[in-house]
Short mmCIF file of C-alpha atoms and ligand atoms in Angstrom, two decimals:
data_model
loop_
_atom_site.label_atom_id
_atom_site.label_comp_id
_atom_site.label_asym_id
_atom_site.label_seq_id
_atom_site.Cartn_x
_atom_site.Cartn_y
_atom_site.Cartn_z
CA UNK A 623 -56.03 49.06 -5.24
CA UNK A 624 -53.32 47.75 -3.18
CA UNK A 625 -52.49 44.38 -1.67
CA UNK A 626 -49.74 42.22 -0.44
CA UNK A 627 -48.31 38.73 -0.70
CA UNK A 628 -45.41 36.78 0.50
CA UNK A 629 -44.01 35.69 -2.75
CA UNK A 630 -44.96 37.52 -5.95
CA UNK A 631 -43.58 35.68 -9.09
CA UNK A 632 -43.12 37.63 -12.48
CA UNK A 633 -43.75 35.04 -15.49
CA UNK A 634 -45.42 31.74 -15.37
CA UNK A 635 -43.40 29.65 -17.57
CA UNK A 636 -41.62 26.39 -16.12
CA UNK A 637 -39.55 28.47 -13.83
CA UNK A 638 -42.34 30.51 -12.67
CA UNK A 639 -44.99 28.16 -11.97
CA UNK A 640 -42.71 25.39 -10.69
CA UNK A 641 -41.79 28.02 -8.00
CA UNK A 642 -45.43 28.98 -7.56
CA UNK A 643 -46.66 25.54 -6.88
CA UNK A 644 -43.64 24.55 -4.72
CA UNK A 645 -43.93 27.71 -2.68
CA UNK A 646 -47.59 27.25 -2.28
CA UNK A 647 -47.11 23.70 -1.33
CA UNK A 648 -44.87 24.83 1.39
CA UNK A 649 -47.58 26.92 2.97
CA UNK A 650 -46.56 30.39 1.46
CA UNK A 651 -48.99 32.83 0.22
CA UNK A 652 -48.08 33.13 -3.64
CA UNK A 653 -49.17 35.50 -6.33
CA UNK A 654 -48.13 34.62 -9.88
CA UNK A 655 -48.37 37.14 -12.58
CA UNK A 656 -48.34 36.49 -16.61
CA UNK A 657 -49.91 38.12 -19.71
CA UNK A 658 -51.35 35.00 -20.91
CA UNK A 659 -54.84 33.36 -19.78
CA UNK A 660 -53.12 30.52 -17.82
CA UNK A 661 -49.54 29.58 -16.55
CA UNK A 662 -47.32 27.94 -19.32
CA UNK A 663 -45.15 30.72 -20.52
CA UNK A 664 -43.20 30.69 -23.69
CA UNK A 665 -42.45 26.83 -23.24
CA UNK A 666 -46.01 25.80 -23.50
CA UNK A 667 -47.58 28.80 -25.51
CA UNK A 668 -44.94 29.24 -28.06
CA UNK A 669 -42.10 26.95 -27.43
CA UNK A 670 -41.30 23.38 -26.42
CA UNK A 671 -45.00 22.25 -26.53
CA UNK A 672 -46.37 23.36 -29.94
CA UNK A 673 -42.85 22.66 -31.59
CA UNK A 674 -42.90 19.15 -30.34
CA UNK A 675 -46.59 18.51 -31.33
CA UNK A 676 -45.69 19.68 -35.01
CA UNK A 677 -42.43 17.75 -35.01
CA UNK A 678 -44.47 14.49 -33.80
CA UNK A 679 -46.83 15.34 -36.73
CA UNK A 680 -44.15 15.56 -39.45
CA UNK A 681 -42.56 12.44 -37.70
CA UNK A 682 -45.66 10.43 -38.67
CA UNK A 683 -45.39 11.68 -42.47
CA UNK A 684 -41.74 10.55 -42.36
CA UNK A 685 -42.48 7.28 -40.92
CA UNK A 686 -45.24 6.51 -43.45
CA UNK A 687 -43.17 7.62 -46.22
CA UNK A 688 -40.50 5.04 -45.15
CA UNK A 689 -42.86 2.34 -44.76
CA UNK A 690 -42.93 1.05 -48.22
CA UNK A 691 -39.57 -0.59 -47.32
CA UNK A 692 -41.55 -2.92 -45.26
CA UNK A 693 -44.12 -3.43 -48.09
CA UNK A 694 -46.50 -0.97 -46.42
CA UNK A 695 -47.83 1.40 -48.83
CA UNK A 696 -49.77 4.47 -48.06
CA UNK A 697 -51.46 6.95 -50.36
CA UNK A 698 -49.70 10.44 -50.56
CA UNK A 699 -50.66 12.24 -47.50
CA UNK A 700 -53.28 15.19 -47.49
CA UNK A 701 -52.38 17.68 -45.06
CA UNK A 702 -55.52 19.39 -43.40
CA UNK A 703 -53.56 22.41 -42.18
CA UNK A 704 -56.48 23.97 -40.36
CA UNK A 705 -57.04 20.62 -38.45
CA UNK A 706 -53.17 20.01 -37.59
CA UNK A 707 -53.20 23.78 -36.22
CA UNK A 708 -56.54 23.06 -34.22
CA UNK A 709 -54.82 19.87 -32.84
CA UNK A 710 -51.68 21.81 -31.84
CA UNK A 711 -53.52 24.59 -30.26
CA UNK A 712 -55.85 21.84 -28.21
CA UNK A 713 -52.53 20.31 -26.99
CA UNK A 714 -51.28 23.64 -25.78
CA UNK A 715 -54.98 24.58 -24.33
CA UNK A 716 -55.08 21.21 -22.41
CA UNK A 717 -51.83 21.60 -20.56
CA UNK A 718 -52.09 25.26 -19.94
CA UNK A 719 -55.51 25.16 -18.74
CA UNK A 720 -54.51 22.03 -16.63
CA UNK A 721 -51.76 24.51 -14.95
CA UNK A 722 -54.50 27.17 -14.39
CA UNK A 723 -56.56 24.29 -12.54
CA UNK A 724 -53.45 23.24 -10.59
CA UNK A 725 -52.90 26.86 -9.73
CA UNK A 726 -56.38 27.23 -8.27
CA UNK A 727 -56.22 23.74 -6.44
CA UNK A 728 -52.77 24.84 -4.89
CA UNK A 729 -54.29 28.20 -3.61
CA UNK A 730 -51.97 30.23 -5.82
CA UNK A 731 -53.24 33.54 -6.93
CA UNK A 732 -53.04 33.74 -10.58
CA UNK A 733 -53.15 37.43 -12.32
CA UNK A 734 -53.39 37.74 -15.90
CA UNK A 735 -51.37 41.12 -16.51
CA UNK A 736 -47.73 42.45 -16.66
CA UNK A 737 -45.69 43.35 -13.62
CA UNK A 738 -42.99 45.97 -13.03
CA UNK A 739 -41.10 47.12 -10.11
CA UNK A 740 -42.15 50.42 -8.36
CA UNK A 741 -39.31 49.95 -5.85
CA UNK A 742 -37.64 46.99 -4.09
CA UNK A 743 -40.68 45.79 -2.25
CA UNK A 744 -43.55 46.82 -4.70
CA UNK A 745 -44.88 45.78 -7.95
CA UNK A 746 -47.26 47.47 -10.23
CA UNK A 747 -49.68 45.10 -12.08
CA UNK A 748 -51.29 46.19 -15.30
CA UNK A 749 -54.01 43.68 -15.71
CA UNK A 750 -54.64 42.23 -19.22
CA UNK A 751 -58.43 42.60 -18.88
CA UNK A 752 -58.51 46.55 -18.99
CA UNK A 753 -59.27 46.57 -15.07
CA UNK A 754 -57.64 49.15 -13.28
CA UNK A 755 -53.80 48.81 -12.25
CA UNK A 756 -53.16 47.64 -8.93
CA UNK A 757 -49.84 47.68 -6.35
CA UNK A 758 -48.62 44.56 -4.69
CA UNK A 759 -46.02 44.60 -2.08
CA UNK A 760 -44.06 41.57 -1.52
CA UNK A 761 -41.89 39.80 1.00
CA UNK A 762 -40.12 38.00 -1.78
CA UNK A 763 -40.15 38.30 -5.59
CA UNK A 764 -38.98 35.70 -8.00
CA UNK A 765 -38.25 37.21 -11.53
CA UNK A 766 -39.06 34.39 -14.19
CA UNK A 767 -39.93 36.47 -16.98
CA UNK A 768 -37.79 34.33 -19.61
CA UNK A 769 -36.55 35.55 -22.82
CA UNK A 770 -37.25 37.27 -26.19
CA UNK A 771 -35.82 36.56 -29.77
CA UNK A 772 -32.58 38.36 -30.06
CA UNK A 773 -33.12 38.99 -33.97
CA UNK A 774 -30.35 39.49 -36.54
CA UNK A 775 -28.31 42.29 -35.18
CA UNK A 776 -28.12 45.47 -37.26
CA UNK A 777 -30.85 44.43 -39.69
CA UNK A 778 -34.63 45.50 -39.44
CA UNK A 779 -36.36 42.16 -38.33
CA UNK A 780 -39.65 43.71 -38.47
CA UNK A 781 -40.11 43.53 -42.19
CA UNK A 782 -43.37 41.74 -43.78
CA UNK A 783 -42.47 38.17 -44.30
CA UNK A 784 -39.72 38.11 -41.68
CA UNK A 785 -40.98 36.11 -38.70
CA UNK A 786 -40.04 34.56 -35.33
CA UNK A 787 -40.60 31.26 -33.69
CA UNK A 788 -43.93 32.53 -32.37
CA UNK A 789 -45.22 33.19 -35.82
CA UNK A 790 -43.85 30.02 -37.21
CA UNK A 791 -45.50 28.01 -34.60
CA UNK A 792 -48.98 29.82 -35.23
CA UNK A 793 -48.69 27.73 -38.49
CA UNK A 794 -50.56 30.43 -40.63
CA UNK A 795 -49.87 28.64 -44.03
CA UNK A 796 -46.89 26.58 -45.61
CA UNK A 797 -44.84 29.11 -47.54
CA UNK A 798 -43.28 27.85 -50.77
CA UNK A 799 -39.89 28.65 -49.67
CA UNK A 800 -38.57 29.35 -46.24
CA UNK A 801 -35.09 30.79 -45.28
CA UNK A 802 -34.19 29.75 -41.67
CA UNK A 803 -31.75 32.06 -40.31
CA UNK A 804 -29.90 30.05 -37.49
CA UNK A 805 -28.65 26.47 -37.52
CA UNK A 806 -29.42 25.99 -33.84
CA UNK A 807 -32.32 24.31 -31.93
CA UNK A 808 -35.11 26.56 -33.31
CA UNK A 809 -33.81 26.65 -36.66
CA UNK A 810 -33.23 22.93 -37.14
CA UNK A 811 -36.67 22.08 -35.28
CA UNK A 812 -38.87 24.51 -37.10
CA UNK A 813 -37.07 24.15 -40.36
CA UNK A 814 -37.67 20.37 -40.03
CA UNK A 815 -41.43 21.10 -39.33
CA UNK A 816 -41.83 23.22 -42.47
CA UNK A 817 -39.70 21.08 -44.73
CA UNK A 818 -41.92 17.99 -43.55
CA UNK A 819 -45.08 20.04 -44.52
CA UNK A 820 -43.82 20.72 -47.95
CA UNK A 821 -41.84 24.05 -47.89
CA UNK A 822 -38.58 24.21 -49.66
CA UNK A 823 -36.21 25.02 -46.63
CA UNK A 824 -32.97 26.74 -46.61
CA UNK A 825 -30.83 27.08 -43.42
CA UNK A 826 -28.12 29.63 -43.13
CA UNK A 827 -25.70 29.23 -40.32
CA UNK A 828 -23.20 31.88 -39.23
CA UNK A 829 -20.50 29.23 -37.93
CA UNK A 830 -18.83 26.20 -39.63
CA UNK A 831 -21.55 23.83 -38.79
CA UNK A 832 -25.18 23.03 -37.56
CA UNK A 833 -25.81 22.88 -33.83
CA UNK A 834 -22.38 24.55 -32.97
CA UNK A 835 -22.48 23.40 -29.23
CA UNK A 836 -22.83 19.75 -30.05
CA UNK A 837 -19.89 17.39 -30.93
CA UNK A 838 -19.47 16.95 -34.78
CA UNK A 839 -19.78 13.32 -34.78
CA UNK A 840 -23.38 13.69 -33.20
CA UNK A 841 -24.49 16.34 -35.65
CA UNK A 842 -23.21 14.30 -38.91
CA UNK A 843 -25.97 11.78 -39.02
CA UNK A 844 -28.69 14.78 -38.66
CA UNK A 845 -26.75 16.89 -41.05
CA UNK A 846 -26.72 14.15 -43.70
CA UNK A 847 -30.38 13.63 -43.68
CA UNK A 848 -31.16 17.27 -43.62
CA UNK A 849 -29.12 17.79 -46.57
CA UNK A 850 -31.82 15.62 -48.26
CA UNK A 851 -34.79 17.24 -46.49
CA UNK A 852 -33.85 20.68 -46.85
CA UNK A 853 -33.09 22.63 -50.14
CA UNK A 854 -29.96 24.15 -49.10
CA UNK A 855 -27.80 24.28 -46.07
CA UNK A 856 -25.33 27.44 -46.07
CA UNK A 857 -22.69 27.38 -43.38
CA UNK A 858 -19.98 30.05 -42.52
CA UNK A 859 -22.53 32.60 -44.11
CA UNK A 860 -24.54 35.30 -42.54
CA UNK A 861 -27.65 37.47 -43.61
CA UNK A 862 -26.43 40.97 -44.49
CA UNK A 863 -29.48 42.36 -45.74
CA UNK A 864 -33.17 41.73 -45.90
CA UNK A 865 -35.63 43.43 -48.25
CA UNK A 866 -39.35 43.14 -48.62
CA UNK A 867 -40.22 42.32 -52.22
CA UNK A 868 -43.46 41.37 -53.83
CA UNK A 869 -44.41 37.89 -52.53
CA UNK A 870 -41.59 37.65 -50.27
CA UNK A 871 -38.11 38.66 -48.90
CA UNK A 872 -34.90 39.24 -50.89
CA UNK A 873 -31.94 38.23 -48.84
CA UNK A 874 -28.31 39.10 -49.15
CA UNK A 875 -25.99 36.61 -48.00
CA UNK A 876 -22.28 37.07 -47.11
CA UNK A 877 -19.87 34.19 -47.17
CA UNK A 878 -16.87 33.86 -45.18
CA UNK A 879 -14.67 35.01 -47.95
CA UNK A 880 -16.89 38.19 -48.18
CA UNK A 881 -18.46 37.00 -51.40
CA UNK A 882 -22.12 38.24 -51.65
CA UNK A 883 -24.99 36.42 -53.07
CA UNK A 884 -28.74 37.26 -53.23
CA UNK A 885 -31.81 34.99 -53.17
CA UNK A 886 -35.60 35.44 -52.58
CA UNK A 887 -37.83 33.48 -50.21
CA UNK A 888 -41.51 33.37 -49.52
CA UNK A 889 -40.53 33.80 -45.80
CA UNK A 890 -37.60 34.22 -43.48
CA UNK A 891 -37.58 32.74 -40.18
CA UNK A 892 -35.07 34.26 -37.70
CA UNK A 893 -33.78 31.76 -35.06
CA UNK A 894 -30.55 33.43 -34.04
CA UNK A 895 -30.90 33.21 -30.25
CA UNK A 896 -32.80 34.77 -27.57
CA UNK A 897 -32.23 37.51 -25.03
CA UNK A 898 -33.16 37.94 -21.33
CA UNK A 899 -36.64 39.53 -21.15
CA UNK A 900 -35.81 42.10 -18.61
CA UNK A 901 -36.12 45.47 -20.31
CA UNK A 902 -39.62 46.40 -19.04
CA UNK A 903 -39.66 45.28 -15.44
CA UNK A 904 -38.74 48.56 -13.95
CA UNK A 905 -35.61 47.10 -12.43
CA UNK A 906 -33.93 50.67 -12.57
CA UNK A 907 -36.23 51.48 -9.71
CA UNK A 908 -34.62 48.57 -7.59
CA UNK A 909 -30.96 47.81 -6.68
CA UNK A 910 -31.01 44.62 -8.75
CA UNK A 911 -27.73 44.52 -10.82
CA UNK A 912 -28.21 43.51 -14.55
CA UNK A 913 -25.65 42.46 -17.11
CA UNK A 914 -25.62 40.72 -20.73
CA UNK A 915 -26.90 37.58 -19.43
CA UNK A 916 -29.98 39.14 -17.43
CA UNK A 917 -30.02 39.41 -13.69
CA UNK A 918 -26.87 38.90 -11.95
CA UNK A 919 -27.32 36.41 -9.18
CA UNK A 920 -25.39 34.54 -6.46
CA UNK A 921 -25.35 30.88 -6.36
CA UNK A 922 -28.64 30.70 -4.58
CA UNK A 923 -30.03 32.80 -7.19
CA UNK A 924 -30.52 35.69 -5.22
CA UNK A 925 -30.16 39.13 -6.93
CA UNK A 926 -28.21 42.15 -5.49
CA UNK A 927 -31.52 43.14 -3.78
CA UNK A 928 -31.93 40.66 -0.90
CA UNK A 929 -35.57 39.80 -1.37
CA UNK A 930 -35.46 39.61 -5.02
CA UNK A 931 -34.48 36.32 -6.80
CA UNK A 932 -34.23 35.29 -10.44
CA UNK A 933 -34.82 31.91 -12.31
CA UNK A 934 -34.45 30.64 -15.89
CA UNK A 935 -33.49 32.20 -19.11
CA UNK A 936 -32.66 35.53 -17.36
CA UNK A 937 -29.79 34.03 -15.33
CA UNK A 938 -26.58 32.20 -16.27
CA UNK A 939 -26.66 28.96 -18.01
CA UNK A 940 -28.61 27.46 -20.88
CA UNK A 941 -32.02 28.82 -21.74
CA UNK A 942 -33.88 25.58 -21.26
CA UNK A 943 -37.26 24.84 -19.41
CA UNK A 944 -35.90 22.05 -17.38
CA UNK A 945 -32.96 24.28 -16.25
CA UNK A 946 -35.59 26.96 -15.17
CA UNK A 947 -37.61 24.41 -13.24
CA UNK A 948 -34.53 23.30 -11.31
CA UNK A 949 -33.71 26.92 -10.56
CA UNK A 950 -37.25 27.39 -9.11
CA UNK A 951 -36.72 24.32 -6.62
CA UNK A 952 -33.37 26.13 -5.54
CA UNK A 953 -34.92 29.34 -5.05
CA UNK A 954 -38.12 28.30 -3.22
CA UNK A 955 -35.62 26.12 -0.84
CA UNK A 956 -33.35 29.44 -0.22
CA UNK A 957 -36.69 31.43 0.44
CA UNK A 958 -37.60 28.91 3.23
CA UNK A 959 -34.22 29.09 4.59
CA UNK A 960 -33.20 25.58 3.84
CA UNK A 961 -29.70 24.58 2.98
CA UNK A 962 -29.76 23.13 -0.51
CA UNK A 963 -27.20 21.92 -3.03
CA UNK A 964 -26.17 24.91 -5.25
CA UNK A 965 -26.97 24.85 -8.79
CA UNK A 966 -26.69 21.49 -10.74
CA UNK A 967 -24.10 21.61 -13.85
CA UNK A 968 -25.41 18.54 -15.36
CA UNK A 969 -28.25 19.81 -17.65
CA UNK A 970 -29.13 17.72 -20.68
CA UNK A 971 -29.68 19.36 -24.15
CA UNK A 972 -32.04 17.62 -26.75
CA UNK A 973 -32.60 18.75 -30.20
CA UNK A 974 -35.99 17.32 -31.31
CA UNK A 975 -34.95 16.70 -34.88
CA UNK A 976 -35.30 13.55 -36.67
CA UNK A 977 -32.83 12.02 -35.61
CA UNK A 978 -32.77 13.63 -32.22
CA UNK A 979 -29.34 14.84 -30.90
CA UNK A 980 -28.82 14.88 -27.23
CA UNK A 981 -25.94 15.28 -24.97
CA UNK A 982 -24.91 15.84 -21.27
CA UNK A 983 -21.95 16.58 -19.25
CA UNK A 984 -18.54 17.25 -20.92
CA UNK A 985 -18.53 17.22 -24.73
CA UNK A 986 -15.37 16.15 -26.61
CA UNK A 987 -15.04 19.71 -28.23
CA UNK A 988 -15.20 21.32 -24.77
CA UNK A 989 -12.64 18.86 -23.48
CA UNK A 990 -10.35 19.98 -26.40
CA UNK A 991 -10.85 23.50 -25.72
CA UNK A 992 -10.15 23.15 -22.15
CA UNK A 993 -7.11 20.78 -22.52
CA UNK A 994 -8.91 18.03 -20.57
CA UNK A 995 -7.85 14.64 -21.59
CA UNK A 996 -10.68 12.47 -22.41
CA UNK A 997 -11.35 9.01 -24.26
CA UNK A 998 -14.56 8.52 -26.11
CA UNK A 999 -16.21 5.38 -27.08
CA UNK A 1000 -18.92 5.23 -29.90
CA UNK A 1001 -21.57 2.47 -30.42
CA UNK A 1002 -23.14 2.73 -33.85
CA UNK A 1003 -26.68 1.90 -33.87
CA UNK A 1004 -26.01 0.11 -37.24
CA UNK A 1005 -24.83 -2.56 -34.81
CA UNK A 1006 -27.84 -2.69 -32.60
CA UNK A 1007 -30.64 -5.25 -33.17
CA UNK A 1008 -33.43 -2.80 -31.80
CA UNK A 1009 -32.13 -0.22 -34.23
CA UNK A 1010 -32.61 -2.48 -37.20
CA UNK A 1011 -36.17 -3.89 -36.18
CA UNK A 1012 -37.36 -0.04 -35.97
CA UNK A 1013 -35.39 1.21 -39.18
CA UNK A 1014 -32.94 3.43 -36.90
CA UNK A 1015 -29.63 2.27 -37.73
CA UNK A 1016 -28.00 5.84 -38.48
CA UNK A 1017 -27.68 6.67 -34.70
CA UNK A 1018 -24.76 6.60 -32.40
CA UNK A 1019 -24.30 6.49 -28.76
CA UNK A 1020 -21.06 7.97 -27.35
CA UNK A 1021 -19.66 7.86 -23.97
CA UNK A 1022 -16.96 10.09 -22.87
CA UNK A 1023 -14.43 8.86 -20.14
CA UNK A 1024 -11.61 10.05 -18.13
CA UNK A 1025 -8.85 7.57 -19.54
CA UNK A 1026 -6.99 7.39 -16.03
CA UNK A 1027 -9.98 6.95 -13.70
CA UNK A 1028 -12.44 5.61 -16.38
CA UNK A 1029 -15.06 7.75 -15.03
CA UNK A 1030 -17.96 8.86 -17.26
CA UNK A 1031 -17.65 12.57 -18.04
CA UNK A 1032 -20.30 12.97 -20.82
CA UNK A 1033 -22.80 11.18 -22.80
CA UNK A 1034 -23.85 12.10 -26.62
CA UNK A 1035 -26.57 10.36 -28.45
CA UNK A 1036 -28.00 10.83 -31.97
CA UNK A 1037 -30.86 8.88 -33.07
CA UNK A 1038 -34.52 8.33 -32.73
CA UNK A 1039 -35.47 8.81 -29.06
CA UNK A 1040 -32.13 10.29 -27.92
CA UNK A 1041 -34.12 12.73 -25.89
CA UNK A 1042 -35.35 9.90 -23.51
CA UNK A 1043 -32.37 7.93 -23.68
CA UNK A 1044 -30.19 10.64 -22.46
CA UNK A 1045 -31.76 10.58 -19.14
CA UNK A 1046 -30.00 7.28 -18.44
CA UNK A 1047 -26.73 9.47 -19.10
CA UNK A 1048 -27.89 12.19 -16.59
CA UNK A 1049 -28.64 9.68 -13.83
CA UNK A 1050 -25.07 7.98 -14.52
CA UNK A 1051 -23.26 11.24 -14.21
CA UNK A 1052 -25.19 12.39 -11.22
CA UNK A 1053 -24.60 9.00 -9.59
CA UNK A 1054 -20.55 9.31 -10.47
CA UNK A 1055 -20.65 5.97 -12.65
CA UNK A 1056 -17.50 4.50 -13.98
CA UNK A 1057 -17.32 2.52 -17.45
CA UNK A 1058 -17.34 -0.69 -15.47
CA UNK A 1059 -20.68 0.50 -13.83
CA UNK A 1060 -22.13 1.43 -17.12
CA UNK A 1061 -21.20 -2.01 -18.80
CA UNK A 1062 -22.35 -3.86 -15.80
CA UNK A 1063 -25.99 -2.66 -15.63
CA UNK A 1064 -28.53 -5.17 -17.27
CA UNK A 1065 -30.54 -3.51 -19.92
CA UNK A 1066 -33.83 -5.25 -21.48
CA UNK A 1067 -32.91 -6.70 -25.07
CA UNK A 1068 -33.57 -5.59 -27.83
CA UNK A 1069 -33.63 -1.76 -26.66
CA UNK A 1070 -31.76 1.22 -27.63
CA UNK A 1071 -30.89 1.35 -23.92
CA UNK A 1072 -28.42 -1.37 -24.63
CA UNK A 1073 -26.34 1.01 -26.59
CA UNK A 1074 -25.28 2.62 -23.33
CA UNK A 1075 -23.90 -0.72 -22.01
CA UNK A 1076 -22.47 -1.61 -25.49
CA UNK A 1077 -20.50 1.91 -25.65
CA UNK A 1078 -19.13 1.19 -22.26
CA UNK A 1079 -17.99 -2.19 -23.63
CA UNK A 1080 -16.34 -0.63 -26.42
CA UNK A 1081 -14.39 1.56 -24.01
CA UNK A 1082 -13.47 -1.61 -21.78
CA UNK A 1083 -12.39 -3.43 -25.21
CA UNK A 1084 -15.05 -6.28 -24.76
CA UNK A 1085 -18.03 -5.25 -27.00
CA UNK A 1086 -20.07 -7.93 -28.27
CA UNK A 1087 -21.70 -6.64 -31.12
CA UNK A 1088 -19.30 -4.02 -32.29
CA UNK A 1089 -15.69 -5.17 -33.09
CA UNK A 1090 -13.49 -2.24 -31.93
CA UNK A 1091 -9.57 -2.72 -31.29
CA UNK A 1092 -9.01 -3.86 -27.88
CA UNK A 1093 -7.82 -0.99 -25.40
CA UNK A 1094 -4.08 -1.24 -24.28
P1 NAD B 2164 -29.32 28.85 -30.66
O1 NAD B 2164 -28.39 29.69 -29.76
O2 NAD B 2164 -29.79 27.37 -30.31
O3 NAD B 2164 -29.10 28.79 -32.26
C1 NAD B 2164 -28.94 30.16 -32.97
C2 NAD B 2164 -28.02 29.77 -34.30
O4 NAD B 2164 -27.92 30.92 -34.81
C3 NAD B 2164 -26.42 29.33 -33.84
O5 NAD B 2164 -26.08 28.30 -34.39
C4 NAD B 2164 -25.87 30.77 -34.20
O6 NAD B 2164 -24.37 30.50 -34.64
C5 NAD B 2164 -26.50 31.17 -35.24
N1 NAD B 2164 -26.52 32.55 -35.74
C6 NAD B 2164 -26.61 33.55 -34.78
N2 NAD B 2164 -26.44 34.93 -35.61
C7 NAD B 2164 -26.59 34.39 -36.89
C8 NAD B 2164 -26.83 35.25 -37.98
N3 NAD B 2164 -26.79 36.44 -37.97
N4 NAD B 2164 -26.65 34.47 -39.23
C9 NAD B 2164 -26.77 33.17 -39.19
N5 NAD B 2164 -26.72 32.32 -38.02
C10 NAD B 2164 -26.70 33.04 -36.88
O7 NAD B 2164 -30.90 29.79 -30.47
P2 NAD B 2164 -32.34 29.39 -31.01
O8 NAD B 2164 -32.27 28.33 -31.89
O9 NAD B 2164 -32.83 30.63 -31.39
O10 NAD B 2164 -32.94 29.08 -29.62
C11 NAD B 2164 -32.97 30.04 -28.69
C12 NAD B 2164 -32.85 29.45 -27.42
O11 NAD B 2164 -33.86 28.64 -26.97
C13 NAD B 2164 -31.38 28.66 -27.19
O12 NAD B 2164 -30.97 28.83 -25.93
C14 NAD B 2164 -32.26 27.14 -27.41
O13 NAD B 2164 -31.25 26.38 -26.81
C15 NAD B 2164 -33.43 27.31 -26.63
N6 NAD B 2164 -34.34 26.20 -27.44
C16 NAD B 2164 -34.00 24.92 -26.93
C17 NAD B 2164 -34.83 23.98 -27.58
C18 NAD B 2164 -34.49 22.59 -27.08
O14 NAD B 2164 -34.17 22.35 -26.14
N7 NAD B 2164 -34.87 21.41 -27.92
C19 NAD B 2164 -35.63 24.26 -28.50
C20 NAD B 2164 -35.68 25.52 -29.07
C21 NAD B 2164 -35.03 26.62 -28.38
#
């Protein structure tokens, strides 16, 4: 069977389904292809959404365990794992079936199956349902096939007991002990889930600190709490061998000094980063150029084949859902021949641990590395009225300014709700705010949003709630 479409989209994650809905909304005929039953991709089925649901659940456990400070005493929690798993699956099902309904309403043809290129204008679709293969010719194709776990290089990651984030999110059981390899976003988020549910969690991180991309002062409050929640955190250490043993996995660690140690765990979760998912796309049948970062694209996200575009994790930039959806806007505008701004550099990052760590724009460590002169102003949440009323005093809001022009260059926040609050930082950076602008905006009292204003006031030497030396 063979048919044609104006826009074929490979992969229905936040990059692919956003592109599909936008293009269909502009009157283009769109075919969206994905192996899952509905649009959603990694983010909804096996990533952002199920992990945030489970983090919320363990957040409730943490909140109730801290409530005794307020004189509120709860019985020790009883965890019904089957119900928790079912609830998480319901959240995923609600959202993905909702997207399936949206696709229909918008006239997008959704095909459950996998696609690969036969040539620069034709896709071969292998339907998931066992129906016969079909060919689709396209005017434009958007590659939005996302990424896959990269695993620990040089080791067999397919051993029994060694799992990735997909298996961890399936929540088959709660292992007695869990080694998390990688102290990045997935490692700390899923490590927090399992520690909250009762596993003894150890994290091993190759670099000198958790969340290596974030500024150290933002990570410190989180690291301190994780030290209490986790059984162990091994820094400057790599996993040099994995061996399946009775009841689990024996792991060999090698420290910076070359010293080796061994320990057994019920399970090992590998969270050492992801790689572009492009190996099975038949790109060799096209003139699309690829590289270590995925598909080589220009500033409009066009590949080296004129009618083939790429969005999301397989293009340069952070592997984040909101970056992928922004890419989709740019590509659809480009296909429609609209002049549009090139890619945005202001992409916020959030780690959804308790406390959350969020940042946007320039970090202090990047500034140091690149020799950019900056001045940071911090407002500790211990000085926030709202922070005390909600028992969230260990956070910090940090604004990074150009010391000469006093323009805002970056924002970092650690604390409960940092992921929501950082949106104010994104807006301020997009609008080109100065320290005076940041301080002049009236925020409601008492809220954590006031910490943005207070940090700007610290920079200007006129903080009301936190005494910082006057700036000269
Ligand atoms: P990551 O890049 O965030 O973290 C991987 C960590 O593993 C790094 O700290 C790295 O130094 C460490 N590492 C690498 N090899 C190692 C080894 N052999 N031994 C020990 N440590 C090792 O990657 P991730 O956590 O796997 O996440 C994958 C992608 O998905 C990332 O781009 C991430 O940003 C994204 N993601 C984002 C969120 C979020 O936005 N909250 C959540 C989950 C995943």
